[in-house]
Tab-separated table of C-alpha atoms in Angstrom:
chain	number	residue	atom	x	y	z
A	1	MET	CA	2.204	28.164	-42.225
A	2	ALA	CA	1.196	30.421	-45.141
A	3	THR	CA	1.749	34.119	-44.476
A	4	LEU	CA	0.321	36.903	-46.622
A	5	ILE	CA	3.318	39.116	-47.439
A	6	HIS	CA	2.124	41.334	-50.300
A	7	THR	CA	-1.016	42.315	-52.210
A	8	LEU	CA	-1.029	43.594	-55.790
A	9	SER	CA	-3.979	45.871	-56.601
A	10	ASP	CA	-3.093	47.333	-59.997
A	11	HIS	CA	-5.753	45.681	-62.154
A	12	SER	CA	-8.995	47.612	-62.596
A	13	ASP	CA	-11.129	44.490	-63.139
A	14	ASP	CA	-11.268	40.766	-62.274
A	15	VAL	CA	-7.915	38.954	-62.180
A	16	ASN	CA	-8.202	35.878	-64.401
A	17	TYR	CA	-4.788	34.229	-64.171
A	18	CYS	CA	-1.312	34.450	-62.657
A	19	ALA	CA	1.909	32.671	-63.630
A	20	PHE	CA	5.474	32.548	-62.331
A	21	SER	CA	8.851	32.366	-64.025
A	22	SER	CA	12.035	32.001	-61.964
A	23	SER	CA	12.261	35.786	-61.567
A	24	CYS	CA	8.854	37.276	-62.445
A	25	LEU	CA	5.137	37.051	-61.768
A	26	ALA	CA	2.642	37.789	-64.543
A	27	THR	CA	-1.051	38.522	-64.009
A	28	CYS	CA	-3.864	39.125	-66.496
A	29	SER	CA	-7.339	40.545	-66.203
A	30	LEU	CA	-10.709	41.424	-67.641
A	31	ASP	CA	-9.230	44.927	-67.964
A	32	LYS	CA	-7.457	43.703	-71.179
A	33	THR	CA	-3.938	43.990	-69.720
A	34	ILE	CA	-1.097	41.755	-68.564
A	35	ARG	CA	1.080	43.037	-65.719
A	36	VAL	CA	4.568	41.763	-64.912
A	37	TYR	CA	6.319	42.063	-61.535
A	38	SER	CA	9.804	41.324	-60.228
A	39	LEU	CA	9.927	38.645	-57.529
A	40	SER	CA	12.766	40.445	-55.775
A	41	ASP	CA	10.562	43.290	-54.509
A	42	PHE	CA	7.178	42.796	-56.280
A	43	ALA	CA	7.708	46.063	-58.156
A	44	GLU	CA	6.022	46.297	-61.548
A	45	LEU	CA	8.525	46.147	-64.411
A	46	PRO	CA	9.045	49.356	-66.432
A	47	TYR	CA	7.340	48.037	-69.582
A	48	SER	CA	4.270	46.794	-67.688
A	49	PRO	CA	1.328	46.755	-68.278
A	50	LEU	CA	1.378	44.942	-71.600
A	51	GLU	CA	-1.435	46.259	-73.783
A	52	GLY	CA	-2.686	45.137	-77.170
A	53	HIS	CA	-5.533	42.718	-76.551
A	54	THR	CA	-8.873	44.332	-77.366
A	55	TYR	CA	-10.916	42.257	-74.902
A	56	ALA	CA	-10.439	40.397	-71.628
A	57	VAL	CA	-7.191	38.431	-71.167
A	58	HIS	CA	-8.036	34.971	-69.820
A	59	CYS	CA	-4.672	33.265	-69.367
A	60	CYS	CA	-0.922	33.891	-69.428
A	61	CYS	CA	2.133	31.641	-69.120
A	62	PHE	CA	5.921	31.870	-69.328
A	63	SER	CA	8.105	29.782	-71.613
A	64	PRO	CA	10.437	27.405	-69.723
A	65	SER	CA	13.332	29.873	-70.075
A	66	GLY	CA	11.172	32.769	-68.874
A	67	LEU	CA	12.198	34.874	-71.881
A	68	VAL	CA	8.792	34.726	-73.578
A	69	LEU	CA	5.352	35.345	-72.100
A	70	ALA	CA	2.195	34.129	-73.822
A	71	SER	CA	-1.304	35.538	-73.295
A	72	CYS	CA	-4.719	34.734	-74.750
A	73	SER	CA	-7.924	36.674	-74.940
A	74	THR	CA	-11.610	36.926	-75.750
A	75	ASP	CA	-10.455	38.800	-78.880
A	76	GLY	CA	-9.661	35.400	-80.447
A	77	THR	CA	-5.870	35.722	-80.344
A	78	SER	CA	-2.836	34.499	-78.450
A	79	ALA	CA	0.091	36.908	-78.162
A	80	LEU	CA	3.801	36.339	-77.479
A	81	TRP	CA	5.806	38.966	-75.587
A	82	ASP	CA	9.541	39.432	-74.952
A	83	THR	CA	9.950	39.579	-71.157
A	84	ARG	CA	13.184	41.574	-71.424
A	85	ASP	CA	11.594	44.695	-72.910
A	86	GLY	CA	7.871	43.983	-73.295
A	87	ARG	CA	7.907	43.871	-77.116
A	88	ARG	CA	5.042	41.971	-78.700
A	89	LEU	CA	6.665	39.269	-80.812
A	90	ALA	CA	3.600	37.763	-82.495
A	91	VAL	CA	-0.186	37.735	-82.614
A	92	LEU	CA	-1.618	34.274	-83.342
A	93	GLN	CA	-5.206	34.233	-84.604
A	94	GLN	CA	-7.272	31.266	-83.413
A	95	PRO	CA	-9.027	29.489	-86.311
A	96	GLY	CA	-12.624	30.686	-86.271
A	97	ALA	CA	-11.612	33.688	-84.122
A	98	SER	CA	-13.273	32.120	-81.077
A	99	PRO	CA	-12.361	33.488	-77.621
A	100	VAL	CA	-9.147	31.795	-76.454
A	101	ARG	CA	-9.529	30.558	-72.869
A	102	VAL	CA	-6.222	28.894	-72.049
A	103	CYS	CA	-2.614	28.664	-73.315
A	104	ARG	CA	0.470	26.621	-72.337
A	105	PHE	CA	4.049	26.212	-73.565
A	106	SER	CA	5.356	22.692	-74.039
A	107	PRO	CA	8.266	21.819	-71.690
A	108	GLN	CA	10.826	22.287	-74.478
A	109	ALA	CA	9.061	25.481	-75.696
A	110	THR	CA	8.589	23.853	-79.108
A	111	TYR	CA	4.857	24.510	-79.112
A	112	LEU	CA	2.286	26.855	-77.667
A	113	LEU	CA	-1.056	25.178	-77.026
A	114	ALA	CA	-4.139	27.415	-77.282
A	115	GLY	CA	-7.689	26.290	-76.485
A	116	ALA	CA	-10.858	28.213	-77.276
A	117	ALA	CA	-14.536	28.577	-76.422
A	118	ASP	CA	-15.628	26.760	-79.596
A	119	GLY	CA	-13.661	23.668	-78.515
A	120	SER	CA	-10.776	24.254	-80.919
A	121	VAL	CA	-7.286	23.155	-79.850
A	122	VAL	CA	-4.264	24.552	-81.680
A	123	LEU	CA	-0.547	23.773	-81.468
A	124	TRP	CA	1.554	26.718	-82.679
A	125	ASN	CA	5.201	26.194	-83.657
A	126	VAL	CA	6.917	28.778	-81.464
A	127	GLN	CA	9.981	29.156	-83.685
A	128	SER	CA	8.136	29.747	-86.953
A	129	MET	CA	4.979	31.253	-85.362
A	130	LYS	CA	2.988	28.999	-87.718
A	131	LEU	CA	0.061	26.702	-86.979
A	132	TYR	CA	1.404	23.161	-86.564
A	133	ARG	CA	-1.685	21.076	-85.719
A	134	SER	CA	-5.310	21.724	-84.793
A	135	GLY	CA	-8.153	19.668	-83.367
A	136	LYS	CA	-11.421	20.036	-81.532
A	137	VAL	CA	-13.051	18.665	-78.387
A	138	LYS	CA	-16.614	17.410	-78.602
A	139	GLY	CA	-19.583	19.183	-77.114
A	140	GLY	CA	-18.075	22.004	-75.101
A	141	SER	CA	-15.620	24.854	-74.669
A	142	LEU	CA	-11.968	24.098	-73.947
A	143	MET	CA	-11.297	25.348	-70.410
A	144	ALA	CA	-8.045	23.707	-69.301
A	145	CYS	CA	-4.850	22.110	-70.577
A	146	ALA	CA	-1.521	20.725	-69.351
A	147	PHE	CA	1.519	19.119	-71.008
A	148	SER	CA	3.172	15.871	-69.953
A	149	PRO	CA	6.704	16.402	-68.555
A	150	ASN	CA	8.306	15.106	-71.780
A	151	GLY	CA	6.088	17.283	-73.988
A	152	ASN	CA	4.936	14.381	-76.189
A	153	PHE	CA	1.386	14.392	-74.807
A	154	PHE	CA	-1.048	16.909	-73.396
A	155	VAL	CA	-4.376	16.858	-71.581
A	156	THR	CA	-7.361	19.132	-72.175
A	157	GLY	CA	-10.440	19.716	-70.039
A	158	SER	CA	-13.767	20.928	-71.386
A	159	SER	CA	-16.985	22.520	-70.163
A	160	SER	CA	-18.745	19.247	-70.967
A	161	GLY	CA	-16.727	17.584	-68.179
A	162	ASP	CA	-14.291	15.566	-70.300
A	163	LEU	CA	-10.564	15.098	-69.812
A	164	THR	CA	-8.948	14.215	-73.145
A	165	ILE	CA	-5.373	13.014	-73.695
A	166	TRP	CA	-3.703	13.880	-77.028
A	167	ASP	CA	-0.319	13.225	-78.551
A	168	ASP	CA	1.737	15.942	-80.224
A	169	LYS	CA	0.317	14.917	-83.599
A	170	MET	CA	-3.093	16.018	-82.283
A	171	ARG	CA	-4.427	12.468	-82.135
A	172	CYS	CA	-7.010	11.821	-79.430
A	173	LEU	CA	-5.736	8.877	-77.353
A	174	TYR	CA	-8.057	8.739	-74.358
A	175	ASN	CA	-11.202	10.405	-73.049
A	176	GLU	CA	-12.629	10.374	-69.524
A	177	LYS	CA	-15.817	11.962	-68.143
A	178	ALA	CA	-14.253	13.564	-65.059
A	179	HIS	CA	-16.546	16.298	-63.739
A	180	ASP	CA	-20.270	16.158	-64.418
A	181	LEU	CA	-20.753	19.928	-64.516
A	182	GLY	CA	-17.587	20.796	-66.436
A	183	VAL	CA	-13.796	20.915	-65.995
A	184	THR	CA	-12.388	24.318	-65.028
A	185	CYS	CA	-8.655	23.595	-64.646
A	186	CYS	CA	-6.075	20.805	-64.697
A	187	ASP	CA	-2.387	20.435	-63.902
A	188	ILE	CA	0.259	17.688	-64.143
A	189	SER	CA	3.071	17.321	-61.624
A	190	SER	CA	6.542	17.012	-63.146
A	191	HIS	CA	7.636	14.530	-60.465
A	192	PRO	CA	6.987	10.839	-61.240
A	193	ILE	CA	5.742	8.398	-58.644
A	194	SER	CA	6.074	4.588	-58.693
A	195	ASP	CA	3.030	2.373	-59.009
A	196	SER	CA	3.518	-0.717	-56.875
A	197	GLU	CA	1.257	-2.883	-59.036
A	198	ASN	CA	3.447	-2.902	-62.141
A	199	GLY	CA	6.548	-0.840	-61.398
A	200	PHE	CA	5.835	1.843	-63.995
A	201	LYS	CA	6.412	5.521	-63.341
A	202	TYR	CA	3.173	7.473	-63.205
A	203	PHE	CA	2.647	11.191	-62.949
A	204	GLN	CA	0.014	12.832	-60.798
A	205	MET	CA	-2.646	14.921	-62.496
A	206	ALA	CA	-5.220	17.111	-60.804
A	207	SER	CA	-8.490	18.329	-62.257
A	208	CYS	CA	-11.174	20.536	-60.750
A	209	GLY	CA	-14.641	21.527	-61.784
A	210	GLN	CA	-18.061	23.005	-61.284
A	211	ASP	CA	-18.983	20.013	-59.081
A	212	ASN	CA	-16.978	21.534	-56.157
A	213	HIS	CA	-14.377	18.742	-56.365
A	214	ILE	CA	-10.675	18.351	-57.015
A	215	LYS	CA	-9.791	14.920	-58.390
A	216	LEU	CA	-6.325	13.372	-58.360
A	217	TRP	CA	-5.353	10.944	-61.110
A	218	LEU	CA	-2.374	8.766	-61.952
A	219	ILE	CA	-1.419	9.095	-65.593
A	220	LEU	CA	1.078	6.969	-67.526
A	221	PHE	CA	2.666	8.430	-70.660
A	222	ALA	CA	4.500	5.696	-72.573
A	223	ASP	CA	4.993	5.480	-76.325
A	224	PHE	CA	5.035	1.667	-76.249
A	225	LEU	CA	1.990	1.310	-73.965
A	226	GLY	CA	0.000	4.329	-75.065
A	227	VAL	CA	-1.497	6.277	-72.187
A	228	GLN	CA	-3.305	5.120	-69.080
A	229	LEU	CA	-5.381	7.186	-66.669
A	230	LYS	CA	-6.254	5.884	-63.201
A	231	TYR	CA	-8.489	7.666	-60.707
A	232	LYS	CA	-6.749	8.134	-57.343
A	233	CYS	CA	-9.015	10.135	-55.010
A	234	THR	CA	-11.234	13.189	-54.595
A	235	LEU	CA	-10.245	16.129	-52.409
A	236	ASN	CA	-13.199	17.748	-50.680
A	237	GLY	CA	-13.259	20.972	-48.730
A	238	HIS	CA	-14.660	23.596	-51.065
A	239	SER	CA	-18.372	24.397	-50.811
A	240	ALA	CA	-18.709	25.820	-54.337
A	241	PRO	CA	-17.248	25.298	-57.834
A	242	VAL	CA	-13.441	25.036	-57.886
A	243	LEU	CA	-11.982	27.352	-60.541
A	244	ALA	CA	-8.230	26.699	-60.279
A	245	CYS	CA	-5.691	24.113	-59.131
A	246	ALA	CA	-1.907	23.804	-59.337
A	247	PHE	CA	0.854	21.508	-58.056
A	248	SER	CA	3.880	22.733	-56.155
A	249	CYS	CA	7.173	22.189	-57.959
A	250	ASP	CA	8.033	19.125	-55.883
A	251	GLY	CA	4.545	17.673	-56.365
A	252	GLN	CA	3.968	17.386	-52.613
A	253	MET	CA	1.243	20.034	-52.406
A	254	ILE	CA	-1.694	21.113	-54.518
A	255	VAL	CA	-3.475	24.449	-54.163
A	256	SER	CA	-7.020	25.220	-55.244
A	257	GLY	CA	-9.199	28.331	-55.499
A	258	SER	CA	-12.978	28.451	-55.501
A	259	VAL	CA	-16.196	30.385	-55.868
A	260	ASP	CA	-16.446	30.020	-52.069
A	261	LYS	CA	-13.680	32.709	-51.929
A	262	CYS	CA	-11.260	30.294	-50.245
A	263	VAL	CA	-7.837	28.935	-51.170
A	264	ILE	CA	-7.016	25.452	-49.876
A	265	ILE	CA	-3.551	23.872	-49.828
A	266	HIS	CA	-3.619	20.052	-49.753
A	267	GLU	CA	-0.892	17.501	-49.129
A	268	THR	CA	-0.976	15.288	-52.223
A	269	SER	CA	0.305	12.089	-50.572
A	270	THR	CA	-2.497	11.977	-47.992
A	271	GLY	CA	-5.126	14.404	-49.300
A	272	ASN	CA	-5.013	16.223	-45.968
A	273	THR	CA	-5.744	19.944	-45.797
A	274	LEU	CA	-2.642	21.920	-44.800
A	275	HIS	CA	-4.015	25.468	-44.965
A	276	THR	CA	-7.262	27.264	-45.729
A	277	LEU	CA	-6.778	30.891	-46.783
A	278	SER	CA	-9.819	33.159	-46.818
A	279	GLN	CA	-8.523	36.694	-47.388
A	280	HIS	CA	-10.080	37.208	-50.837
A	281	THR	CA	-13.490	38.884	-50.848
A	282	ARG	CA	-14.773	37.447	-54.150
A	283	TYR	CA	-14.302	34.285	-56.222
A	284	VAL	CA	-10.719	32.952	-56.372
A	285	THR	CA	-9.984	32.446	-60.069
A	286	THR	CA	-6.303	31.474	-60.159
A	287	CYS	CA	-3.457	30.138	-58.021
A	288	ALA	CA	0.181	29.257	-58.746
A	289	PHE	CA	3.308	28.130	-56.894
A	290	ALA	CA	6.624	29.798	-57.720
A	291	PRO	CA	9.224	27.405	-59.215
A	292	ARG	CA	12.294	28.319	-57.143
A	293	SER	CA	11.027	30.037	-54.012
A	294	PRO	CA	8.431	29.245	-51.328
A	295	LEU	CA	5.857	31.638	-52.778
A	296	LEU	CA	2.220	31.196	-53.725
A	297	ALA	CA	0.132	33.659	-55.741
A	298	THR	CA	-3.670	33.733	-55.695
A	299	GLY	CA	-5.867	35.975	-57.844
A	300	SER	CA	-9.520	36.881	-57.538
A	301	MET	CA	-12.515	38.721	-58.914
A	302	ASP	CA	-11.818	41.221	-56.120
A	303	LYS	CA	-9.161	42.637	-58.520
A	304	THR	CA	-6.244	41.677	-56.273
A	305	VAL	CA	-3.386	39.181	-56.314
A	306	HIS	CA	-2.162	37.958	-52.926
A	307	ILE	CA	1.429	36.769	-52.490
A	308	TRP	CA	1.960	34.198	-49.745
A	309	GLN	CA	5.178	33.025	-48.098
A	310	LEU	CA	5.075	29.303	-47.323
A	311	ASP	CA	6.796	27.615	-44.413
A	312	LEU	CA	7.856	24.329	-46.005
A	313	LYS	CA	8.701	22.570	-42.744
A	314	GLN	CA	6.806	19.356	-42.152
A	315	PRO	CA	3.712	19.873	-39.965
A	316	CYS	CA	3.605	18.224	-36.562
A	317	ALA	CA	2.153	14.739	-36.444
A	318	GLY	CA	-1.571	14.701	-36.986
A	319	GLN	CA	-1.978	18.453	-37.118
A	320	CYS	CA	-3.439	18.742	-40.587
A	321	THR	CA	-5.671	15.722	-40.850
A	322	VAL	CA	-9.198	16.899	-41.622
A	323	GLU	CA	-10.494	14.033	-43.706
A	324	ASN	CA	-13.523	13.709	-41.423
A	325	GLU	CA	-14.614	17.284	-42.138
A	326	SER	CA	-16.309	16.314	-45.386
A	327	LYS	CA	-17.681	13.011	-44.097
A	328	VAL	CA	-19.014	13.791	-40.603
A	329	ALA	CA	-21.481	16.553	-39.745
A	330	ILE	CA	-19.654	19.309	-37.874
A	331	GLU	CA	-21.946	19.055	-34.843
A	332	ASP	CA	-20.912	15.372	-34.611
A	333	TRP	CA	-17.165	16.067	-34.637
A	334	SER	CA	-15.080	14.489	-31.893
A	335	GLU	CA	-12.509	16.440	-29.890
A	336	ASP	CA	-9.821	15.035	-32.222
A	337	ASP	CA	-11.748	16.306	-35.257
A	338	VAL	CA	-11.839	19.759	-33.684
A	339	SER	CA	-8.090	19.565	-33.019
A	340	ALA	CA	-7.457	18.661	-36.664
A	341	TRP	CA	-9.632	21.561	-37.784
A	342	LEU	CA	-7.754	24.008	-35.530
A	343	CYS	CA	-4.446	22.928	-37.042
A	344	ALA	CA	-5.781	23.309	-40.589
A	345	GLN	CA	-6.802	26.889	-39.749
A	346	ASP	CA	-3.305	27.732	-38.374
A	347	LEU	CA	-4.680	27.669	-34.813
A	348	ALA	CA	-2.613	24.730	-33.575
A	349	ASP	CA	-1.624	26.639	-30.403
A	350	PHE	CA	-5.205	26.210	-29.137
A	351	VAL	CA	-5.345	22.411	-29.469
A	352	GLY	CA	-4.349	21.784	-25.843
A	353	LEU	CA	-6.736	24.432	-24.504
A	354	PHE	CA	-9.708	23.113	-26.485
A	355	LYS	CA	-9.001	19.506	-25.466
A	356	MET	CA	-8.674	20.496	-21.799
A	357	ASN	CA	-12.154	22.060	-22.047
A	358	ASN	CA	-13.610	19.067	-23.957
A	359	ILE	CA	-14.568	21.118	-27.026
A	360	ASP	CA	-16.207	18.826	-29.575
A	361	GLY	CA	-18.091	19.849	-32.717
A	362	LYS	CA	-21.284	20.867	-30.943
A	363	GLU	CA	-19.397	22.920	-28.360
A	364	LEU	CA	-17.296	24.513	-31.089
A	365	LEU	CA	-20.340	25.834	-32.947
A	366	ASN	CA	-21.721	27.316	-29.699
A	367	LEU	CA	-18.580	29.300	-28.795
A	368	THR	CA	-19.026	33.076	-28.453
A	369	LYS	CA	-16.713	35.991	-27.738
A	370	GLU	CA	-17.846	35.829	-24.093
A	371	SER	CA	-17.107	32.112	-23.691
A	372	LEU	CA	-13.737	32.498	-25.392
A	373	ALA	CA	-12.806	35.265	-22.967
A	374	ASN	CA	-14.431	34.067	-19.741
A	375	GLU	CA	-14.367	30.266	-19.990
A	376	LEU	CA	-11.386	29.533	-22.223
A	377	LYS	CA	-9.479	32.570	-20.887
A	378	ILE	CA	-8.161	33.704	-24.284
A	379	GLU	CA	-6.939	37.153	-23.348
A	380	SER	CA	-5.894	38.501	-26.762
A	381	LEU	CA	-8.760	40.284	-28.538
A	382	GLY	CA	-7.046	39.629	-31.884
A	383	LEU	CA	-6.830	35.888	-31.263
A	384	ARG	CA	-10.444	35.721	-30.053
A	385	SER	CA	-11.531	37.530	-33.213
A	386	LYS	CA	-9.540	35.139	-35.388
A	387	VAL	CA	-11.084	32.067	-33.749
A	388	LEU	CA	-14.595	33.523	-34.048
A	389	GLN	CA	-14.005	34.355	-37.738
A	390	LYS	CA	-12.962	30.764	-38.459
A	391	ILE	CA	-15.969	29.398	-36.565
A	392	GLU	CA	-18.286	31.684	-38.537
A	393	GLU	CA	-16.757	30.437	-41.790
A	394	LEU	CA	-17.374	26.894	-40.565
A	395	ARG	CA	-21.025	27.711	-39.842
A	396	MET	CA	-21.360	29.116	-43.362
A	397	THR	CA	-20.140	25.853	-44.910
A	398	MET	CA	-23.004	24.062	-43.150
A	399	THR	CA	-25.610	26.118	-44.966
A	400	SER	CA	-23.919	26.850	-48.290
A	401	VAL	CA	-25.676	25.392	-51.324
A	402	SER	CA	-24.400	25.327	-54.888
A	403	VAL	CA	-26.402	27.761	-56.995
A	404	PRO	CA	-27.685	26.259	-60.271
A	405	ASP	CA	-25.380	27.447	-63.030
A	406	GLU	CA	-28.248	28.847	-65.103
A	407	PHE	CA	-29.013	31.269	-62.252
A	408	LEU	CA	-25.506	32.780	-62.393
A	409	CYS	CA	-24.662	35.744	-64.607
A	410	PRO	CA	-22.033	34.621	-67.184
A	411	ILE	CA	-20.159	37.902	-66.655
A	412	THR	CA	-20.016	38.158	-62.845
A	413	ARG	CA	-20.689	34.468	-62.008
A	414	GLU	CA	-23.000	35.684	-59.232
A	415	LEU	CA	-26.703	35.003	-58.612
A	416	MET	CA	-28.803	37.211	-60.878
A	417	LYS	CA	-31.304	39.624	-59.333
A	418	ASP	CA	-32.547	41.329	-62.511
A	419	PRO	CA	-31.861	38.929	-65.413
A	420	VAL	CA	-32.200	40.218	-68.962
A	421	ILE	CA	-31.918	38.514	-72.338
A	422	ALA	CA	-29.462	40.000	-74.844
A	423	THR	CA	-29.750	39.565	-78.606
A	424	ASP	CA	-27.183	36.749	-78.457
A	425	GLY	CA	-29.849	34.666	-76.708
A	426	TYR	CA	-28.054	34.509	-73.337
A	427	SER	CA	-29.292	35.909	-70.014
A	428	TYR	CA	-27.195	38.294	-67.913
A	429	GLU	CA	-27.514	40.462	-64.819
A	430	ARG	CA	-28.826	43.791	-66.127
A	431	GLU	CA	-26.180	46.015	-64.501
A	432	ALA	CA	-23.306	43.751	-65.607
A	433	MET	CA	-24.548	43.606	-69.208
A	434	GLU	CA	-25.169	47.359	-69.353
A	435	ASN	CA	-21.590	47.939	-68.198
A	436	TRP	CA	-20.372	45.424	-70.776
A	437	ILE	CA	-22.117	47.003	-73.770
A	438	SER	CA	-21.111	50.500	-72.690
A	439	ASN	CA	-17.539	49.549	-73.652
A	440	ARG	CA	-18.022	46.982	-76.403
A	441	ARG	CA	-20.622	45.758	-78.912
A	442	SER	CA	-19.975	42.027	-78.795
A	443	SER	CA	-21.447	39.051	-76.932
A	444	PRO	CA	-19.634	38.102	-73.693
A	445	MET	CA	-20.314	34.445	-74.509
A	446	THR	CA	-19.500	34.195	-78.205
A	447	ASN	CA	-17.433	37.330	-78.935
A	448	LEU	CA	-19.646	37.871	-82.011
A	449	PRO	CA	-21.144	41.311	-82.754
A	450	LEU	CA	-24.484	42.056	-81.127
A	451	HIS	CA	-27.056	42.972	-83.772
A	452	SER	CA	-28.859	45.151	-81.234
A	453	LEU	CA	-28.107	46.479	-77.740
A	454	MET	CA	-31.684	45.869	-76.601
A	455	LEU	CA	-32.043	44.007	-73.294
A	456	THR	CA	-35.318	42.199	-72.574
A	457	PRO	CA	-36.335	41.347	-68.986
A	458	ASN	CA	-36.265	37.579	-68.416
A	459	ARG	CA	-39.258	37.330	-66.093
A	460	THR	CA	-39.432	33.543	-66.309
A	461	LEU	CA	-35.847	33.184	-65.070
A	462	LYS	CA	-36.393	35.806	-62.372
A	463	MET	CA	-39.402	33.855	-61.048
A	464	ALA	CA	-37.407	30.598	-61.111
A	465	ILE	CA	-34.601	32.213	-59.081
A	466	SER	CA	-37.145	33.608	-56.626
A	467	ARG	CA	-38.743	30.187	-56.133
A	468	TRP	CA	-35.321	28.587	-55.643
A	469	LEU	CA	-34.398	31.183	-53.003
A	470	GLU	CA	-37.647	30.467	-51.159
A	471	THR	CA	-36.815	26.758	-50.968
A	472	GLN	CA	-33.389	27.585	-49.450
A	473	GLN	CA	-35.000	29.619	-46.661
A	474	LYS	CA	-37.308	26.839	-45.482
């Protein structure tokens, strides 16, 4: 069970990232701020919000001790903050001043890794605040990174779809084409697992991307063997690009957030879906498990962060097995498939009732408020509404189609209705770009100054979107 216990609504724009320490939660946003909350009562700390970045803040992370918070921004910098009083300790300028998309502390807090839109990867020495090593990924922006548990290696993910493994000397050791349409996030579990083939200890890694998938990998970090990466499985369930993924502290669960506005919690050992959470009203951009308490935070373009309380008891046998959902058409589901789906939606109490009435996939899709009340005798209006909402979400997954990326506004990540071309050469939704340039004079894609604020209608793109919409309605 995952119960929504608190919602934070202090940001005035999209929430881009959230991160836990043992006592705090940090969130960052397009509104240029980082906010820090106490986990004891979710009250904002006196020094919050942290201000200083001049453009959107894309990522934030705590050092292992929790005493330092790092943030990175479109302004081309990473910043370090003292979590005791909110003082800014350092501003680290990315070489080339490219927008910094992601940052991570190494497990021993020796380094801060910062990755940018131009593909640059930088290791900063945290003690001296000096650049230690730098490198660059090929053919794309750096979108994701994660350190190995010992801190001697790290993995990066790029918009070109590559996962790259590096050592701490910034030597590229391994490269894998993981997601055809681009990697959006990756994470490495700190708990090793044994590989029966050779007895070595592997760690689980997760990656997600624009292809709607979450992939699980087994990764071996060994100085004497180099590194090895083995594909394990693909977790399906999202109907749109997956923007975020994160392991629980014990490595037994992985959570993901998507453009489909849903959060899914998977069991890593089986790949089964444990929970699907659909309270956000826009794209889910970030998700994180707390290290020492059964809490989950999810952030969204709806400007909110939801805090969830997790019941960590083992689910009843068979209750969360929905592997057939992605393989069998819903109308062809068996009664057992429907039972598994009910459990995954936290509706396990209805399994017996639905089985007694022989509800298979076809019957499920035909249920109405009248049949729930009159035939299934569900008396509670609230419960009937909840079941109908979940069925409607299921119907939507049958018709949802991934929108071509070139039809999405780079600012809002939504289908463009009135695309315009800016002087940076990129196309944007008119209203979103007008709002952007009313506050700043730089390109949302490159962070470089715009030579002119003129916006030219992109009629060719508008016609292409219109034709694509027509094909979806046939």
